Amino acid sequence: DGIVTLSEVKRTYYLGEPVHALDEVSLSLPEGSFTAVMGPSGSGKSTLMNMVGCLDTPDDGTVTVNGQDVGALSDGKRARLRGSELGFIFQQFNLLPRLTAAENVTLPMVFQNVVGESRRDRAKTLLTRVGLGDRLDHTPPELSGGQRQRVAIARALVNEPSVILADEPTGNLDTETGSEIMELFAELHDDGSTILMVTHERHIAEHADRIIHLVDGQIEEIEHVTENPPVQ
Ligand code: ADP
Ligand code: ADP
């Protein structure tokens, strides 16, 4: 059904007392959906992202990505699934500061069968798509925060991921720049991308189709975001 599914996923940490970071969470991300995750600190947002991101596996229950049972894979296969099916966008951008925008975008292609010249072409196409066609040879320190996040988005798209995972993508940006980045997310969504995004900001979450509210490792509510009424 979903590109990503969680079925009664449990993840418990033992710090003297057991902490149920995820407590029987079930969730499906349909293809093309845009889901936001909100919740207080310690509610399980990072643990959920690590599960879907194939960095962690459940103690109980099942996570699937593109039909593959993540918990049943070897570490190597899980890493490969992560590289081929998932695109990551972070609060701190996580770009390599000495590489140009084009080189940062090219990096994930190095382990794929993409030859040198077409890598550069592909980086150029993607950077143009995010509005940075004229910044290919700039390094991150030469770019604004919003531009850096655009480079990171281009990098996340490079292997045509099934799912884009965004962890506080606007957390380091001012309000206006954050809104511009959300407009870019809306375009990706319109183009059919499946997106899972953690945010603390309500107005950012409202760009998604639905908002998952996590509390104490459980889904407290799934809120469907109603479309804004059409402008008269
Ligand atoms: P959030 O991202 O919503 O702040 P987390 O997923 O980071 O929540 O954490 C959920 C709960 O699990 C918290 O109580 C946290 O302290 C605990 N936790 C998360 N990761 C670990 C870990 N590696 N070791 C021990 N406890 C952890
Ligand atoms: P955020 O709330 O911004 O998601 P956190 O500060 O909750 O980030 O967690 C940052 C990282 O530390 C996460 O990878 C999480 O798994 C880990 N972590 C959280 N709580 C604990 C803990 N009690 N012990 C060890 N690691 C933890």
mmCIF file of N, CA, C and O and ligand atoms in Angstrom, residues 13 15 19 21 40-47, ligand 1:
data_model
loop_
_atom_site.group_PDB
_atom_site.id
_atom_site.type_symbol
_atom_site.label_atom_id
_atom_site.label_comp_id
_atom_site.label_asym_id
_atom_site.label_seq_id
_atom_site.Cartn_x
_atom_site.Cartn_y
_atom_site.Cartn_z
ATOM 1 N N TYR A 13 14.207 2.152 24.831
ATOM 2 C CA TYR A 13 15.542 2.380 25.389
ATOM 3 C C TYR A 13 15.482 2.072 26.881
ATOM 4 O O TYR A 13 14.499 2.402 27.541
ATOM 5 N N LEU A 15 17.096 2.962 30.230
ATOM 6 C CA LEU A 15 17.945 3.863 31.024
ATOM 7 C C LEU A 15 17.501 3.700 32.475
ATOM 8 O O LEU A 15 16.902 4.587 33.058
ATOM 9 N N VAL A 19 12.243 3.380 28.356
ATOM 10 C CA VAL A 19 11.643 4.539 27.698
ATOM 11 C C VAL A 19 11.100 4.069 26.362
ATOM 12 O O VAL A 19 11.866 3.578 25.524
ATOM 13 N N ALA A 21 10.359 4.925 23.144
ATOM 14 C CA ALA A 21 10.556 6.006 22.174
ATOM 15 C C ALA A 21 9.498 5.925 21.075
ATOM 16 O O ALA A 21 8.993 6.934 20.609
ATOM 17 N N PRO A 40 6.274 17.270 21.103
ATOM 18 C CA PRO A 40 7.246 17.859 22.020
ATOM 19 C C PRO A 40 8.579 17.119 21.990
ATOM 20 O O PRO A 40 8.673 15.998 21.477
ATOM 21 N N SER A 41 9.602 17.746 22.539
ATOM 22 C CA SER A 41 10.915 17.118 22.648
ATOM 23 C C SER A 41 10.779 15.801 23.410
ATOM 24 O O SER A 41 10.077 15.736 24.416
ATOM 25 N N GLY A 42 11.395 14.753 22.889
ATOM 26 C CA GLY A 42 11.322 13.452 23.545
ATOM 27 C C GLY A 42 10.121 12.621 23.153
ATOM 28 O O GLY A 42 9.940 11.510 23.660
ATOM 29 N N SER A 43 9.300 13.095 22.207
ATOM 30 C CA SER A 43 8.075 12.373 21.853
ATOM 31 C C SER A 43 8.329 11.243 20.857
ATOM 32 O O SER A 43 7.430 10.448 20.591
ATOM 33 N N GLY A 44 9.547 11.188 20.267
ATOM 34 C CA GLY A 44 9.861 10.081 19.368
ATOM 35 C C GLY A 44 10.079 10.472 17.913
ATOM 36 O O GLY A 44 10.235 9.592 17.059
ATOM 37 N N LYS A 45 10.128 11.767 17.633
ATOM 38 C CA LYS A 45 10.250 12.221 16.242
ATOM 39 C C LYS A 45 11.557 11.725 15.605
ATOM 40 O O LYS A 45 11.547 11.203 14.495
ATOM 41 N N SER A 46 12.672 11.902 16.320
ATOM 42 C CA SER A 46 13.961 11.456 15.762
ATOM 43 C C SER A 46 13.982 9.947 15.584
ATOM 44 O O SER A 46 14.502 9.439 14.580
ATOM 45 N N THR A 47 13.430 9.236 16.558
ATOM 46 C CA THR A 47 13.401 7.770 16.465
ATOM 47 C C THR A 47 12.586 7.338 15.250
ATOM 48 O O THR A 47 13.003 6.439 14.505
HETATM 49 P P1 ADP B 1 12.294 13.703 19.745
HETATM 50 O O1 ADP B 1 13.034 13.621 18.457
HETATM 51 O O2 ADP B 1 10.820 13.854 19.580
HETATM 52 O O3 ADP B 1 12.859 14.728 20.662
HETATM 53 P P2 ADP B 1 13.546 11.155 20.332
HETATM 54 O O4 ADP B 1 13.092 10.188 19.306
HETATM 55 O O5 ADP B 1 14.896 11.770 20.185
HETATM 56 O O6 ADP B 1 12.431 12.276 20.477
HETATM 57 O O7 ADP B 1 13.487 10.460 21.755
HETATM 58 C C1 ADP B 1 12.349 9.730 22.227
HETATM 59 C C2 ADP B 1 12.676 9.185 23.592
HETATM 60 O O8 ADP B 1 13.682 8.185 23.475
HETATM 61 C C3 ADP B 1 13.234 10.241 24.550
HETATM 62 O O9 ADP B 1 12.764 9.919 25.846
HETATM 63 C C4 ADP B 1 14.722 10.052 24.422
HETATM 64 O O10 ADP B 1 15.378 10.458 25.611
HETATM 65 C C5 ADP B 1 14.834 8.557 24.198
HETATM 66 N N1 ADP B 1 16.007 8.213 23.380
HETATM 67 C C6 ADP B 1 16.179 8.533 22.084
HETATM 68 N N2 ADP B 1 17.348 8.055 21.613
HETATM 69 C C7 ADP B 1 17.934 7.424 22.656
HETATM 70 C C8 ADP B 1 19.168 6.718 22.827
HETATM 71 N N3 ADP B 1 20.022 6.561 21.805
HETATM 72 N N4 ADP B 1 19.432 6.201 24.030
HETATM 73 C C9 ADP B 1 18.556 6.334 25.039
HETATM 74 N N5 ADP B 1 17.384 6.964 24.969
HETATM 75 C C10 ADP B 1 17.076 7.522 23.792
#
